[in-house]
Amino acid sequence: MPKFRPRSHALHLVLLTALLAGLATTTLAATTIRAQTLDGEPVRLDDYFARGRWTLVVVWTTYCPVCAGEFDTLARLQAAHAASELEVLGVAIDGVAARGTVAGTLAERHARFESLVGEPTEIAAGFERLTGTPFLGTPTYLLFDGDGELAARKNGPLDRAELERFLTRHHP
């Protein structure tokens, strides 16, 4: 029978506390990411998290050709999962003064997902608080589980098959 080691037990307790604090920080960080609707209404990112549904947040800009090229994939992804498990939410970081340009790009691309608009420095700072890593650019994806916890993140183009496998493995 293994011997109880007070130091080892204390270390495990400290590590567990740090892990739980990190999870709480992740949830709190999502509540601090602020943006606006295309009508100019101030909102928080977590206002769009539906209990029990996954939320894929795509951070994009109107001048990002990779972002624009992924709108169809995002629409198909949301349509395939709309009935049960996944919402797609865009966050354009062109700045709130560019709401009209963002709305025009969404209409031109026939985007079928809702999008917010935010200031690039504020969204980047929120990303860093949330992930503990610097924001690298667009497109960037954040996947939140049904409890609003950050489950995955990706910089660069979306691999739909990879995301589908992730959802299959992690969604109840």
GROMACS .gro file of C-alpha atoms in nm:
model
  172
    1MET     CA    1   0.000   0.000   0.000
    2PRO     CA    2   0.143   0.339  -0.095
    3LYS     CA    3   0.243   0.564   0.187
    4PHE     CA    4   0.053   0.891   0.227
    5ARG     CA    5   0.292   1.175   0.161
    6PRO     CA    6   0.174   1.508   0.296
    7ARG     CA    7   0.394   1.705   0.057
    8SER     CA    8   0.268   1.508  -0.240
    9HIS     CA    9  -0.093   1.554  -0.127
   10ALA     CA   10  -0.035   1.927  -0.079
   11LEU     CA   11   0.121   1.952  -0.425
   12HIS     CA   12  -0.177   1.775  -0.582
   13LEU     CA   13  -0.413   2.009  -0.399
   14VAL     CA   14  -0.221   2.313  -0.525
   15LEU     CA   15  -0.221   2.180  -0.883
   16LEU     CA   16  -0.593   2.100  -0.870
   17THR     CA   17  -0.668   2.447  -0.733
   18ALA     CA   18  -0.461   2.607  -1.009
   19LEU     CA   19  -0.638   2.399  -1.274
   20LEU     CA   20  -0.982   2.494  -1.142
   21ALA     CA   21  -0.880   2.859  -1.116
   22GLY     CA   22  -0.766   2.845  -1.478
   23LEU     CA   23  -1.104   2.709  -1.586
   24ALA     CA   24  -1.285   2.980  -1.394
   25THR     CA   25  -1.058   3.240  -1.552
   26THR     CA   26  -1.139   3.102  -1.898
   27THR     CA   27  -1.511   3.136  -1.838
   28LEU     CA   28  -1.469   3.484  -1.689
   29ALA     CA   29  -1.247   3.595  -1.978
   30ALA     CA   30  -1.522   3.511  -2.229
   31THR     CA   31  -1.757   3.743  -2.041
   32THR     CA   32  -1.512   4.030  -2.076
   33ILE     CA   33  -1.489   4.018  -2.456
   34ARG     CA   34  -1.713   4.301  -2.568
   35ALA     CA   35  -1.831   4.387  -2.917
   36GLN     CA   36  -2.133   4.540  -3.089
   37THR     CA   37  -2.415   4.409  -3.301
   38LEU     CA   38  -2.436   4.545  -3.654
   39ASP     CA   39  -2.704   4.779  -3.517
   40GLY     CA   40  -2.456   4.924  -3.266
   41GLU     CA   41  -2.589   4.750  -2.954
   42PRO     CA   42  -2.310   4.668  -2.703
   43VAL     CA   43  -2.289   4.296  -2.620
   44ARG     CA   44  -2.058   4.043  -2.459
   45LEU     CA   45  -1.936   3.738  -2.644
   46ASP     CA   46  -2.093   3.501  -2.393
   47ASP     CA   47  -2.436   3.660  -2.453
   48TYR     CA   48  -2.445   3.435  -2.760
   49PHE     CA   49  -2.364   3.107  -2.587
   50ALA     CA   50  -2.671   2.882  -2.574
   51ARG     CA   51  -2.672   2.636  -2.285
   52GLY     CA   52  -2.606   2.287  -2.415
   53ARG     CA   53  -2.498   2.404  -2.762
   54TRP     CA   54  -2.145   2.447  -2.890
   55THR     CA   55  -2.050   2.788  -3.027
   56LEU     CA   56  -1.785   2.832  -3.295
   57VAL     CA   57  -1.660   3.190  -3.294
   58VAL     CA   58  -1.474   3.304  -3.604
   59VAL     CA   59  -1.270   3.623  -3.574
   60TRP     CA   60  -1.243   3.778  -3.920
   61THR     CA   61  -1.197   4.099  -4.119
   62THR     CA   62  -1.355   4.228  -4.438
   63TYR     CA   63  -1.015   4.245  -4.606
   64CYS     CA   64  -0.908   3.887  -4.523
   65PRO     CA   65  -0.942   3.673  -4.839
   66VAL     CA   66  -0.909   3.348  -4.642
   67CYS     CA   67  -1.194   3.458  -4.412
   68ALA     CA   68  -1.423   3.542  -4.703
   69GLY     CA   69  -1.341   3.210  -4.867
   70GLU     CA   70  -1.459   3.022  -4.558
   71PHE     CA   71  -1.807   3.176  -4.533
   72ASP     CA   72  -1.961   2.895  -4.741
   73THR     CA   73  -1.794   2.629  -4.526
   74LEU     CA   74  -1.918   2.799  -4.210
   75ALA     CA   75  -2.272   2.821  -4.348
   76ARG     CA   76  -2.270   2.450  -4.443
   77LEU     CA   77  -2.127   2.358  -4.104
   78GLN     CA   78  -2.394   2.553  -3.918
   79ALA     CA   79  -2.671   2.411  -4.139
   80ALA     CA   80  -2.549   2.056  -4.079
   81HIS     CA   81  -2.557   2.106  -3.701
   82ALA     CA   82  -2.826   2.372  -3.660
   83ALA     CA   83  -3.092   2.140  -3.524
   84SER     CA   84  -2.894   2.025  -3.227
   85GLU     CA   85  -2.547   2.124  -3.142
   86LEU     CA   86  -2.357   2.409  -3.308
   87GLU     CA   87  -2.393   2.782  -3.360
   88VAL     CA   88  -2.149   2.987  -3.566
   89LEU     CA   89  -2.084   3.344  -3.455
   90GLY     CA   90  -1.861   3.586  -3.641
   91VAL     CA   91  -1.667   3.870  -3.480
   92ALA     CA   92  -1.534   4.115  -3.738
   93ILE     CA   93  -1.241   4.315  -3.607
   94ASP     CA   94  -1.262   4.599  -3.859
   95GLY     CA   95  -1.367   4.837  -3.580
   96VAL     CA   96  -1.714   4.954  -3.485
   97ALA     CA   97  -1.695   5.249  -3.725
   98ALA     CA   98  -1.691   4.992  -4.008
   99ARG     CA   99  -2.025   4.831  -3.915
  100GLY     CA  100  -2.169   4.924  -4.256
  101THR     CA  101  -1.875   4.770  -4.441
  102VAL     CA  102  -1.902   4.454  -4.230
  103ALA     CA  103  -2.278   4.429  -4.301
  104GLY     CA  104  -2.211   4.481  -4.672
  105THR     CA  105  -1.948   4.205  -4.679
  106LEU     CA  106  -2.181   3.965  -4.500
  107ALA     CA  107  -2.461   4.040  -4.749
  108GLU     CA  108  -2.227   4.015  -5.050
  109ARG     CA  109  -2.097   3.678  -4.930
  110HIS     CA  110  -2.448   3.555  -4.840
  111ALA     CA  111  -2.327   3.476  -4.490
  112ARG     CA  112  -2.585   3.275  -4.298
  113PHE     CA  113  -2.440   3.325  -3.952
  114GLU     CA  114  -2.467   3.618  -3.718
  115SER     CA  115  -2.169   3.846  -3.682
  116LEU     CA  116  -2.066   4.109  -3.434
  117VAL     CA  117  -1.809   4.383  -3.484
  118GLY     CA  118  -1.539   4.493  -3.243
  119GLU     CA  119  -1.227   4.699  -3.209
  120PRO     CA  120  -0.920   4.497  -3.308
  121THR     CA  121  -0.716   4.588  -3.000
  122GLU     CA  122  -1.003   4.504  -2.763
  123ILE     CA  123  -1.080   4.170  -2.927
  124ALA     CA  124  -0.708   4.081  -2.936
  125ALA     CA  125  -0.673   4.167  -2.565
  126GLY     CA  126  -0.981   3.956  -2.486
  127PHE     CA  127  -0.836   3.668  -2.686
  128GLU     CA  128  -0.512   3.691  -2.487
  129ARG     CA  129  -0.701   3.694  -2.155
  130LEU     CA  130  -0.905   3.396  -2.269
  131THR     CA  131  -0.626   3.181  -2.413
  132GLY     CA  132  -0.309   3.307  -2.249
  133THR     CA  133  -0.154   3.342  -2.595
  134PRO     CA  134  -0.115   3.637  -2.831
  135PHE     CA  135  -0.370   3.697  -3.105
  136LEU     CA  136  -0.200   3.614  -3.436
  137GLY     CA  137  -0.452   3.734  -3.695
  138THR     CA  138  -0.749   3.626  -3.899
  139PRO     CA  139  -0.915   3.394  -3.936
  140THR     CA  140  -0.904   3.269  -3.579
  141TYR     CA  141  -1.150   3.016  -3.439
  142LEU     CA  142  -1.262   2.966  -3.080
  143LEU     CA  143  -1.483   2.668  -2.999
  144PHE     CA  144  -1.688   2.688  -2.679
  145ASP     CA  145  -1.867   2.386  -2.537
  146GLY     CA  146  -2.227   2.377  -2.415
  147ASP     CA  147  -2.120   2.518  -2.077
  148GLY     CA  148  -1.943   2.817  -2.234
  149GLU     CA  149  -1.595   2.678  -2.167
  150LEU     CA  150  -1.324   2.722  -2.428
  151ALA     CA  151  -1.274   2.374  -2.575
  152ALA     CA  152  -1.041   2.446  -2.867
  153ARG     CA  153  -0.885   2.725  -3.070
  154LYS     CA  154  -0.725   2.747  -3.411
  155ASN     CA  155  -0.543   3.015  -3.603
  156GLY     CA  156  -0.571   2.999  -3.981
  157PRO     CA  157  -0.809   2.824  -4.218
  158LEU     CA  158  -1.072   2.591  -4.079
  159ASP     CA  159  -1.046   2.220  -4.149
  160ARG     CA  160  -1.411   2.116  -4.142
  161ALA     CA  161  -1.331   1.743  -4.123
  162GLU     CA  162  -1.104   1.806  -3.823
  163LEU     CA  163  -1.376   2.008  -3.650
  164GLU     CA  164  -1.637   1.738  -3.723
  165ARG     CA  165  -1.407   1.473  -3.568
  166PHE     CA  166  -1.353   1.694  -3.262
  167LEU     CA  167  -1.728   1.745  -3.217
  168THR     CA  168  -1.794   1.373  -3.256
  169ARG     CA  169  -1.534   1.288  -2.990
  170HIS     CA  170  -1.635   1.557  -2.740
  171HIS     CA  171  -2.007   1.614  -2.783
  172PRO     CA  172  -2.230   1.389  -2.572
   0.00000   0.00000   0.00000
